[in-house]
Amino acid sequence: QQGDPVEAPAFLAASYACQRNTPQPGHNTLLTAALSVLAESAELNGDEGRGLAFRRSEGLLRSLDRRVQGLAELRGLPCLGDHSRRVIQDLLENGVSSEVEETKSSPRYKAMKLLTGIFGVGVKTAKRWFTEGICSLAQLETSGHSLNAAQQAGLKYYTDLNQPVSREEADAVSVMVEGVVHSVLPGARVTLAGGFRRGKMSGHDVDFLITHPDEGKEEGLIHKIIACLESRGLLLYQQNTRNTYRESAKGAGRPSSSMDRFERCFSIFKLTNDSSPEDTRRAQQDPERVRVEADQTGSGGRPWRAVRVDLVVSPISQFAFALLGWTGSKLFERETRRWAVRERSMSLSSHALYDRNQERYLRASSEEEIFAHLGLEYVSPTGRNA
Ligand code: GTP
Ligand code: MN
Ligand code: MN
């Protein structure tokens, strides 16, 4: 038995993730990784409620400012249900959780993870395929299923897209995106969002939010950006949607699903290793290192690799909301929205904040103002890794 429950002071923690500062990677990665597997397994089973419960437990442990050594230290803490506590106890006492190990090695979990790891394949589709006995990419390819364009691209670049994007690669993509955006609309602003804005060192994609200080100038921008990217040969795949957002008198600023309605583009970039000024500079200083990296870039020894990139265009009047919504983490977003509804009678989306009591929209030009409207202490992006 490690630690002394009597001496160890109890942790203090608020129950909503948006009330806590959650830096990366946290002090309890053994525990959070295990709970993340159980959350993911529930999500892959289509059990959203159970998934969310594990995500909340995981989020709470991520926010703790020191390593947990005994279950007693967690007494009185919110978000930790009996099931999570049992798993934590196993991990603290035995270093492993049999439930987590069994989950990870179950054929269903492995197949569902593999299939949903294909860009364009969601839980529903993967479930249908798994039910038909498809457990591998090879089986999928010979199954005769017709794949849509996104899934075809997902399969084609499977290895690249499942290799984490590094900070350095994200910076190289930033240079590409900024160059293109400024060439099609001078004065437009490009902001890195998603996990990299939260200070993560790697991610599954690179997320950008694009706006222009003059409202309206951003309209139709996504098409110009795509045309320019294509003319420069930088796109392997793209799927774009136009902006369908309208404020309504009844405060339906909150879209029905978690999807927002901005102009946007889910894409796959072709990232060559000479694609940023930084690389050019490095190539001059240390040609050997760059050459070695070039050999490792992409699969099959090509001098480029595929990277998932999300581009979102927001009017400046909605930019603060879009930035908050696209910075994440996913749990932090969900919790902020849950806080807004339950504690403040407000609906928050990536477009707007609506006060149901006052029956009006609350404007904001910075994330700080949104937190203030919500009566929440400001949490900086690097503290949103719930
Ligand atoms: P990694 O990319 O895995 O490193 O993590 P991430 O936090 O960047 O995740 P992701 O790129 O999936 O999403 C970034 C943020 O954008 C998260 O807060 C998501 O909730 C949000 N997001 C992603 N897709 C959508 C969408 O369709 N609509 C809205 N409103 N938000 C989205
Ligand atoms: Mn991301
Ligand atoms: Mn993304």
GROMACS .gro file of C-alpha atoms and ligand atoms in nm:
model
  420
    1GLN     CA    1   0.000   0.000   0.000
    2GLN     CA    2   0.153   0.329  -0.109
    3GLY     CA    3   0.087   0.670   0.040
    4ASP     CA    4  -0.076   0.758   0.365
    5PRO     CA    5  -0.440   0.855   0.329
    6VAL     CA    6  -0.437   1.037   0.661
    7GLU     CA    7  -0.146   1.263   0.570
    8ALA     CA    8  -0.238   1.318   0.208
    9PRO     CA    9  -0.450   1.633   0.183
   10ALA     CA   10  -0.766   1.583  -0.018
   11PHE     CA   11  -0.771   1.730  -0.366
   12LEU     CA   12  -1.011   2.010  -0.434
   13ALA     CA   13  -1.183   2.014  -0.768
   14ALA     CA   14  -1.485   2.174  -0.928
   15SER     CA   15  -1.731   1.947  -1.101
   16TYR     CA   16  -1.737   2.110  -1.446
   17ALA     CA   17  -1.419   2.071  -1.653
   18CYS     CA   18  -1.455   2.434  -1.767
   19GLN     CA   19  -1.404   2.549  -1.407
   20ARG     CA   20  -1.064   2.384  -1.388
   21ASN     CA   21  -0.722   2.447  -1.529
   22THR     CA   22  -0.608   2.133  -1.709
   23PRO     CA   23  -0.256   2.148  -1.846
   24GLN     CA   24  -0.097   1.891  -2.072
   25PRO     CA   25  -0.011   1.605  -2.013
   26GLY     CA   26  -0.107   1.599  -1.644
   27HIS     CA   27   0.038   1.403  -1.350
   28ASN     CA   28  -0.171   1.090  -1.379
   29THR     CA   29  -0.116   0.966  -1.731
   30LEU     CA   30  -0.133   0.597  -1.634
   31LEU     CA   31  -0.484   0.651  -1.496
   32THR     CA   32  -0.607   0.887  -1.765
   33ALA     CA   33  -0.485   0.662  -2.047
   34ALA     CA   34  -0.674   0.370  -1.894
   35LEU     CA   35  -0.997   0.565  -1.848
   36SER     CA   36  -0.961   0.698  -2.201
   37VAL     CA   37  -0.962   0.339  -2.333
   38LEU     CA   38  -1.285   0.265  -2.148
   39ALA     CA   39  -1.439   0.591  -2.271
   40GLU     CA   40  -1.338   0.514  -2.626
   41SER     CA   41  -1.469   0.160  -2.603
   42ALA     CA   42  -1.808   0.290  -2.486
   43GLU     CA   43  -1.812   0.551  -2.764
   44LEU     CA   44  -1.728   0.283  -3.020
   45ASN     CA   45  -2.021   0.082  -2.886
   46GLY     CA   46  -2.246   0.380  -2.945
   47ASP     CA   47  -2.295   0.423  -2.570
   48GLU     CA   48  -2.251   0.800  -2.547
   49GLY     CA   49  -2.366   0.832  -2.186
   50ARG     CA   50  -2.120   0.577  -2.056
   51GLY     CA   51  -1.847   0.728  -2.272
   52LEU     CA   52  -1.912   1.071  -2.129
   53ALA     CA   53  -1.901   0.941  -1.771
   54PHE     CA   54  -1.554   0.795  -1.832
   55ARG     CA   55  -1.445   1.113  -2.012
   56ARG     CA   56  -1.548   1.318  -1.710
   57SER     CA   57  -1.350   1.091  -1.478
   58GLU     CA   58  -1.054   1.116  -1.711
   59GLY     CA   59  -1.090   1.494  -1.726
   60LEU     CA   60  -1.096   1.527  -1.351
   61LEU     CA   61  -0.779   1.320  -1.309
   62ARG     CA   62  -0.609   1.522  -1.582
   63SER     CA   63  -0.669   1.842  -1.386
   64LEU     CA   64  -0.511   1.721  -1.060
   65ASP     CA   65  -0.186   1.900  -0.983
   66ARG     CA   66  -0.002   1.598  -0.850
   67ARG     CA   67   0.018   1.224  -0.882
   68VAL     CA   68  -0.250   1.023  -0.705
   69GLN     CA   69  -0.100   0.750  -0.488
   70GLY     CA   70  -0.398   0.612  -0.306
   71LEU     CA   71  -0.772   0.595  -0.360
   72ALA     CA   72  -0.832   0.780  -0.031
   73GLU     CA   73  -0.689   1.097  -0.183
   74LEU     CA   74  -0.984   1.101  -0.421
   75ARG     CA   75  -1.248   1.093  -0.150
   76GLY     CA   76  -1.516   1.354  -0.205
   77LEU     CA   77  -1.403   1.441  -0.556
   78PRO     CA   78  -1.675   1.491  -0.820
   79CYS     CA   79  -1.700   1.309  -1.156
   80LEU     CA   80  -1.561   0.980  -1.027
   81GLY     CA   81  -1.824   0.708  -1.028
   82ASP     CA   82  -1.795   0.365  -0.867
   83HIS     CA   83  -1.681   0.206  -1.189
   84SER     CA   84  -1.400   0.458  -1.245
   85ARG     CA   85  -1.289   0.430  -0.883
   86ARG     CA   86  -1.267   0.051  -0.919
   87VAL     CA   87  -1.048   0.086  -1.224
   88ILE     CA   88  -0.829   0.346  -1.050
   89GLN     CA   89  -0.792   0.122  -0.748
   90ASP     CA   90  -0.680  -0.170  -0.968
   91LEU     CA   91  -0.425   0.052  -1.138
   92LEU     CA   92  -0.291   0.192  -0.812
   93GLU     CA   93  -0.267  -0.148  -0.648
   94ASN     CA   94  -0.161  -0.369  -0.939
   95GLY     CA   95  -0.024  -0.128  -1.199
   96VAL     CA   96  -0.278  -0.263  -1.449
   97SER     CA   97  -0.654  -0.293  -1.481
   98SER     CA   98  -0.777  -0.627  -1.607
   99GLU     CA   99  -1.086  -0.462  -1.753
  100VAL     CA  100  -0.876  -0.217  -1.953
  101GLU     CA  101  -0.643  -0.492  -2.074
  102GLU     CA  102  -0.937  -0.710  -2.178
  103THR     CA  103  -1.097  -0.417  -2.358
  104LYS     CA  104  -0.779  -0.338  -2.548
  105SER     CA  105  -0.738  -0.696  -2.665
  106SER     CA  106  -1.102  -0.758  -2.756
  107PRO     CA  107  -1.156  -0.824  -3.128
  108ARG     CA  108  -1.444  -0.578  -3.138
  109TYR     CA  109  -1.247  -0.288  -2.988
  110LYS     CA  110  -0.949  -0.357  -3.213
  111ALA     CA  111  -1.160  -0.379  -3.528
  112MET     CA  112  -1.371  -0.075  -3.444
  113LYS     CA  113  -1.062   0.131  -3.370
  114LEU     CA  114  -0.900   0.023  -3.694
  115LEU     CA  115  -1.210   0.094  -3.903
  116THR     CA  116  -1.294   0.430  -3.742
  117GLY     CA  117  -0.928   0.517  -3.791
  118ILE     CA  118  -1.012   0.550  -4.160
  119PHE     CA  119  -1.085   0.915  -4.240
  120GLY     CA  120  -1.453   0.938  -4.337
  121VAL     CA  121  -1.562   0.632  -4.139
  122GLY     CA  122  -1.778   0.693  -3.832
  123VAL     CA  123  -1.898   0.458  -3.560
  124LYS     CA  124  -2.218   0.360  -3.744
  125THR     CA  125  -2.042   0.253  -4.061
  126ALA     CA  126  -1.767   0.071  -3.874
  127LYS     CA  127  -2.025  -0.114  -3.668
  128ARG     CA  128  -2.209  -0.228  -3.982
  129TRP     CA  129  -1.886  -0.354  -4.137
  130PHE     CA  130  -1.775  -0.526  -3.818
  131THR     CA  131  -2.112  -0.705  -3.797
  132GLU     CA  132  -2.043  -0.837  -4.146
  133GLY     CA  133  -1.714  -0.979  -4.023
  134ILE     CA  134  -1.481  -0.709  -4.155
  135CYS     CA  135  -1.190  -0.668  -3.914
  136SER     CA  136  -0.902  -0.553  -4.132
  137LEU     CA  137  -0.829  -0.307  -4.411
  138ALA     CA  138  -0.759  -0.598  -4.645
  139GLN     CA  139  -1.101  -0.748  -4.572
  140LEU     CA  140  -1.262  -0.411  -4.634
  141GLU     CA  141  -1.084  -0.372  -4.966
  142THR     CA  142  -1.201  -0.711  -5.089
  143SER     CA  143  -1.553  -0.681  -4.941
  144GLY     CA  144  -1.699  -0.513  -5.247
  145HIS     CA  145  -1.835  -0.223  -5.040
  146SER     CA  146  -1.840   0.099  -5.237
  147LEU     CA  147  -1.660   0.368  -5.043
  148ASN     CA  148  -1.737   0.737  -5.070
  149ALA     CA  149  -1.467   0.983  -5.177
  150ALA     CA  150  -1.362   1.065  -4.819
  151GLN     CA  151  -1.330   0.697  -4.728
  152GLN     CA  152  -1.133   0.621  -5.042
  153ALA     CA  153  -0.887   0.894  -4.951
  154GLY     CA  154  -0.886   0.769  -4.592
  155LEU     CA  155  -0.791   0.421  -4.704
  156LYS     CA  156  -0.532   0.543  -4.951
  157TYR     CA  157  -0.349   0.753  -4.691
  158TYR     CA  158  -0.429   0.534  -4.392
  159THR     CA  159  -0.073   0.494  -4.265
  160ASP     CA  160   0.015   0.863  -4.295
  161LEU     CA  161  -0.309   0.980  -4.136
  162ASN     CA  162  -0.265   0.749  -3.840
  163GLN     CA  163   0.084   0.875  -3.775
  164PRO     CA  164   0.059   1.169  -3.533
  165VAL     CA  165   0.125   1.518  -3.671
  166SER     CA  166   0.421   1.678  -3.494
  167ARG     CA  167   0.442   2.037  -3.377
  168GLU     CA  168   0.702   2.101  -3.644
  169GLU     CA  169   0.474   1.965  -3.916
  170ALA     CA  170   0.188   2.178  -3.782
  171ASP     CA  171   0.413   2.485  -3.808
  172ALA     CA  172   0.502   2.392  -4.166
  173VAL     CA  173   0.132   2.359  -4.252
  174SER     CA  174   0.070   2.698  -4.086
  175VAL     CA  175   0.323   2.860  -4.317
  176MET     CA  176   0.151   2.703  -4.619
  177VAL     CA  177  -0.197   2.807  -4.508
  178GLU     CA  178  -0.092   3.163  -4.421
  179GLY     CA  179   0.081   3.203  -4.756
  180VAL     CA  180  -0.226   3.092  -4.948
  181VAL     CA  181  -0.478   3.287  -4.739
  182HIS     CA  182  -0.281   3.612  -4.762
  183SER     CA  183  -0.239   3.572  -5.134
  184VAL     CA  184  -0.614   3.533  -5.194
  185LEU     CA  185  -0.730   3.787  -4.932
  186PRO     CA  186  -0.477   4.034  -4.798
  187GLY     CA  187  -0.554   4.133  -4.440
  188ALA     CA  188  -0.719   3.800  -4.355
  189ARG     CA  189  -0.611   3.642  -4.028
  190VAL     CA  190  -0.515   3.281  -3.974
  191THR     CA  191  -0.524   3.136  -3.622
  192LEU     CA  192  -0.405   2.792  -3.520
  193ALA     CA  193  -0.681   2.624  -3.316
  194GLY     CA  194  -0.741   2.269  -3.187
  195GLY     CA  195  -0.492   2.071  -2.983
  196PHE     CA  196  -0.187   2.264  -3.102
  197ARG     CA  197  -0.334   2.588  -2.964
  198ARG     CA  198  -0.372   2.404  -2.633
  199GLY     CA  199   0.002   2.337  -2.637
  200LYS     CA  200  -0.010   1.972  -2.739
  201MET     CA  201   0.310   1.846  -2.900
  202SER     CA  202   0.126   1.625  -3.149
  203GLY     CA  203  -0.221   1.580  -3.291
  204HIS     CA  204  -0.434   1.387  -3.537
  205ASP     CA  205  -0.478   1.693  -3.760
  206VAL     CA  206  -0.408   2.067  -3.778
  207ASP     CA  207  -0.701   2.305  -3.724
  208PHE     CA  208  -0.718   2.663  -3.852
  209LEU     CA  209  -0.965   2.941  -3.804
  210ILE     CA  210  -0.967   3.214  -4.067
  211THR     CA  211  -1.133   3.555  -4.049
  212HIS     CA  212  -1.105   3.911  -4.180
  213PRO     CA  213  -1.135   4.232  -3.972
  214ASP     CA  214  -1.397   4.369  -4.214
  215GLU     CA  215  -1.721   4.172  -4.169
  216GLY     CA  216  -1.835   4.022  -4.499
  217LYS     CA  217  -1.491   4.013  -4.662
  218GLU     CA  218  -1.461   3.651  -4.548
  219GLU     CA  219  -1.767   3.540  -4.746
  220GLY     CA  220  -1.683   3.277  -5.004
  221LEU     CA  221  -1.322   3.276  -4.890
  222ILE     CA  222  -1.303   2.899  -4.852
  223HIS     CA  223  -1.348   2.849  -5.227
  224LYS     CA  224  -1.066   3.091  -5.310
  225ILE     CA  225  -0.839   2.920  -5.058
  226ILE     CA  226  -0.917   2.577  -5.202
  227ALA     CA  227  -0.861   2.694  -5.559
  228CYS     CA  228  -0.523   2.839  -5.463
  229LEU     CA  229  -0.418   2.530  -5.266
  230GLU     CA  230  -0.516   2.313  -5.562
  231SER     CA  231  -0.329   2.528  -5.812
  232ARG     CA  232  -0.017   2.488  -5.598
  233GLY     CA  233  -0.065   2.111  -5.581
  234LEU     CA  234  -0.099   2.110  -5.202
  235LEU     CA  235  -0.431   1.924  -5.169
  236LEU     CA  236  -0.475   1.547  -5.184
  237TYR     CA  237  -0.842   1.561  -5.086
  238GLN     CA  238  -1.097   1.820  -4.977
  239GLN     CA  239  -1.461   1.837  -4.885
  240ASN     CA  240  -1.609   2.179  -4.821
  241THR     CA  241  -1.936   2.323  -4.701
  242ARG     CA  242  -2.068   2.674  -4.721
  243ASN     CA  243  -2.194   2.883  -4.432
  244THR     CA  244  -2.557   2.812  -4.343
  245TYR     CA  245  -2.571   2.988  -4.007
  246ARG     CA  246  -2.848   3.242  -3.939
  247GLU     CA  247  -2.939   3.395  -3.605
  248SER     CA  248  -3.300   3.344  -3.517
  249ALA     CA  249  -3.530   3.549  -3.299
  250LYS     CA  250  -3.582   3.250  -3.072
  251GLY     CA  251  -3.216   3.214  -2.998
  252ALA     CA  252  -3.157   2.910  -3.209
  253GLY     CA  253  -2.795   3.019  -3.226
  254ARG     CA  254  -2.731   2.674  -3.100
  255PRO     CA  255  -2.729   2.434  -3.391
  256SER     CA  256  -2.917   2.111  -3.332
  257SER     CA  257  -2.607   1.895  -3.344
  258SER     CA  258  -2.257   1.973  -3.225
  259MET     CA  259  -2.169   2.046  -3.588
  260ASP     CA  260  -2.149   2.414  -3.662
  261ARG     CA  261  -2.237   2.589  -3.984
  262PHE     CA  262  -1.929   2.780  -4.084
  263GLU     CA  263  -1.774   2.775  -4.427
  264ARG     CA  264  -1.521   2.504  -4.388
  265CYS     CA  265  -1.303   2.249  -4.549
  266PHE     CA  266  -1.199   1.908  -4.418
  267SER     CA  267  -0.891   1.828  -4.617
  268ILE     CA  268  -0.581   1.621  -4.664
  269PHE     CA  269  -0.268   1.822  -4.739
  270LYS     CA  270   0.037   1.706  -4.924
  271LEU     CA  271   0.318   1.811  -4.694
  272THR     CA  272   0.655   1.804  -4.866
  273ASN     CA  273   0.966   1.841  -4.656
  274ASP     CA  274   1.072   2.160  -4.832
  275SER     CA  275   0.738   2.325  -4.764
  276SER     CA  276   0.837   2.581  -4.501
  277PRO     CA  277   1.100   2.852  -4.470
  278GLU     CA  278   1.205   2.682  -4.147
  279ASP     CA  279   1.289   2.365  -4.338
  280THR     CA  280   1.475   2.562  -4.598
  281ARG     CA  281   1.677   2.725  -4.322
  282ARG     CA  282   1.743   2.388  -4.157
  283ALA     CA  283   1.840   2.234  -4.487
  284GLN     CA  284   2.115   2.494  -4.522
  285GLN     CA  285   2.240   2.441  -4.167
  286ASP     CA  286   2.212   2.065  -4.143
  287PRO     CA  287   2.150   1.895  -4.478
  288GLU     CA  288   2.214   1.548  -4.336
  289ARG     CA  289   1.934   1.568  -4.078
  290VAL     CA  290   1.682   1.689  -4.333
  291ARG     CA  291   1.779   1.415  -4.574
  292VAL     CA  292   1.728   1.149  -4.306
  293GLU     CA  293   1.388   1.297  -4.219
  294ALA     CA  294   1.299   1.301  -4.586
  295ASP     CA  295   1.358   0.929  -4.605
  296GLN     CA  296   1.122   0.878  -4.315
  297THR     CA  297   0.852   1.110  -4.440
  298GLY     CA  298   0.535   0.948  -4.565
  299SER     CA  299   0.496   0.580  -4.626
  300GLY     CA  300   0.671   0.404  -4.909
  301GLY     CA  301   0.967   0.640  -4.901
  302ARG     CA  302   0.797   0.928  -5.081
  303PRO     CA  303   0.935   1.277  -5.017
  304TRP     CA  304   0.602   1.398  -4.882
  305ARG     CA  305   0.334   1.286  -4.646
  306ALA     CA  306  -0.042   1.325  -4.609
  307VAL     CA  307  -0.169   1.541  -4.320
  308ARG     CA  308  -0.530   1.606  -4.215
  309VAL     CA  309  -0.610   1.977  -4.205
  310ASP     CA  310  -0.935   2.149  -4.102
  311LEU     CA  311  -0.997   2.502  -4.231
  312VAL     CA  312  -1.285   2.701  -4.085
  313VAL     CA  313  -1.388   3.052  -4.193
  314SER     CA  314  -1.567   3.275  -3.943
  315PRO     CA  315  -1.707   3.626  -3.975
  316ILE     CA  316  -1.522   3.855  -3.734
  317SER     CA  317  -1.841   3.912  -3.530
  318GLN     CA  318  -1.848   3.541  -3.439
  319PHE     CA  319  -1.473   3.489  -3.421
  320ALA     CA  320  -1.438   3.470  -3.041
  321PHE     CA  321  -1.709   3.202  -3.026
  322ALA     CA  322  -1.555   3.012  -3.316
  323LEU     CA  323  -1.213   3.025  -3.152
  324LEU     CA  324  -1.347   2.899  -2.821
  325GLY     CA  325  -1.540   2.625  -3.003
  326TRP     CA  326  -1.251   2.510  -3.220
  327THR     CA  327  -0.982   2.514  -2.954
  328GLY     CA  328  -1.130   2.224  -2.757
  329SER     CA  329  -1.074   1.990  -2.596
  330LYS     CA  330  -1.394   1.813  -2.689
  331LEU     CA  331  -1.477   1.754  -2.323
  332PHE     CA  332  -1.396   2.116  -2.235
  333GLU     CA  333  -1.640   2.229  -2.506
  334ARG     CA  334  -1.915   1.997  -2.392
  335GLU     CA  335  -1.872   2.104  -2.034
  336THR     CA  336  -1.877   2.474  -2.120
  337ARG     CA  337  -2.205   2.424  -2.306
  338ARG     CA  338  -2.349   2.216  -2.023
  339TRP     CA  339  -2.246   2.484  -1.772
  340ALA     CA  340  -2.407   2.753  -1.987
  341VAL     CA  341  -2.743   2.573  -2.008
  342ARG     CA  342  -2.767   2.431  -1.659
  343GLU     CA  343  -2.605   2.702  -1.452
  344ARG     CA  344  -2.681   3.014  -1.656
  345SER     CA  345  -2.979   2.933  -1.882
  346MET     CA  346  -2.770   3.028  -2.181
  347SER     CA  347  -2.702   2.846  -2.506
  348LEU     CA  348  -2.347   2.854  -2.629
  349SER     CA  349  -2.236   2.748  -2.975
  350SER     CA  350  -1.935   2.815  -3.196
  351HIS     CA  351  -2.140   3.103  -3.341
  352ALA     CA  352  -2.303   3.280  -3.051
  353LEU     CA  353  -2.415   3.297  -2.689
  354TYR     CA  354  -2.787   3.339  -2.623
  355ASP     CA  355  -2.929   3.437  -2.286
  356ARG     CA  356  -3.266   3.262  -2.250
  357ASN     CA  357  -3.375   3.475  -1.955
  358GLN     CA  358  -3.298   3.808  -2.119
  359GLU     CA  359  -3.401   3.665  -2.457
  360ARG     CA  360  -3.105   3.819  -2.637
  361TYR     CA  361  -2.766   3.738  -2.780
  362LEU     CA  362  -2.462   3.839  -2.577
  363ARG     CA  363  -2.183   3.975  -2.797
  364ALA     CA  364  -1.815   3.911  -2.737
  365SER     CA  365  -1.499   4.004  -2.920
  366SER     CA  366  -1.264   3.791  -2.711
  367GLU     CA  367  -1.271   3.456  -2.533
  368GLU     CA  368  -1.224   3.641  -2.204
  369GLU     CA  369  -1.557   3.820  -2.259
  370ILE     CA  370  -1.734   3.490  -2.322
  371PHE     CA  371  -1.603   3.342  -1.997
  372ALA     CA  372  -1.714   3.662  -1.821
  373HIS     CA  373  -2.067   3.638  -1.970
  374LEU     CA  374  -2.081   3.278  -1.847
  375GLY     CA  375  -1.963   3.371  -1.498
  376LEU     CA  376  -1.659   3.147  -1.538
  377GLU     CA  377  -1.304   3.228  -1.446
  378TYR     CA  378  -1.096   3.259  -1.764
  379VAL     CA  379  -0.911   2.941  -1.860
  380SER     CA  380  -0.624   2.993  -2.104
  381PRO     CA  381  -0.603   2.760  -2.407
  382THR     CA  382  -0.320   2.559  -2.250
  383GLY     CA  383  -0.546   2.491  -1.951
  384ARG     CA  384  -0.826   2.345  -2.162
  385ASN     CA  385  -0.682   1.994  -2.199
  386ALA     CA  386  -0.966   1.826  -2.012
  387GTP     P1  387  -0.632   1.629  -3.212
  387GTP     O1  388  -0.663   1.688  -3.346
  387GTP     O2  389  -0.666   1.486  -3.204
  387GTP     O3  390  -0.493   1.656  -3.170
  387GTP     O4  391  -0.723   1.701  -3.103
  387GTP     P2  392  -0.815   1.827  -3.120
  387GTP     O5  393  -0.855   1.871  -2.986
  387GTP     O6  394  -0.750   1.928  -3.209
  387GTP     O7  395  -0.942   1.764  -3.191
  387GTP     P3  396  -1.019   1.803  -3.323
  387GTP     O8  397  -0.929   1.847  -3.431
  387GTP     O9  398  -1.107   1.685  -3.355
  387GTP    O10  399  -1.116   1.919  -3.283
  387GTP     C1  400  -1.072   2.046  -3.238
  387GTP     C2  401  -1.187   2.119  -3.179
  387GTP    O11  402  -1.282   2.151  -3.278
  387GTP     C3  403  -1.262   2.037  -3.073
  387GTP    O12  404  -1.296   2.120  -2.966
  387GTP     C4  405  -1.385   1.992  -3.141
  387GTP    O13  406  -1.493   1.983  -3.051
  387GTP     C5  407  -1.408   2.102  -3.241
  387GTP     N1  408  -1.473   2.049  -3.358
  387GTP     C6  409  -1.432   1.950  -3.439
  387GTP     N2  410  -1.521   1.929  -3.537
  387GTP     C7  411  -1.620   2.016  -3.516
  387GTP     C8  412  -1.741   2.046  -3.583
  387GTP    O14  413  -1.778   1.986  -3.682
  387GTP     N3  414  -1.815   2.147  -3.531
  387GTP     C9  415  -1.777   2.216  -3.421
  387GTP     N4  416  -1.851   2.313  -3.375
  387GTP     N5  417  -1.665   2.190  -3.356
  387GTP    C10  418  -1.588   2.091  -3.402
  388MN      MN  419  -0.716   1.886  -3.412
  389MN      MN  420  -0.994   1.887  -3.641
   0.00000   0.00000   0.00000
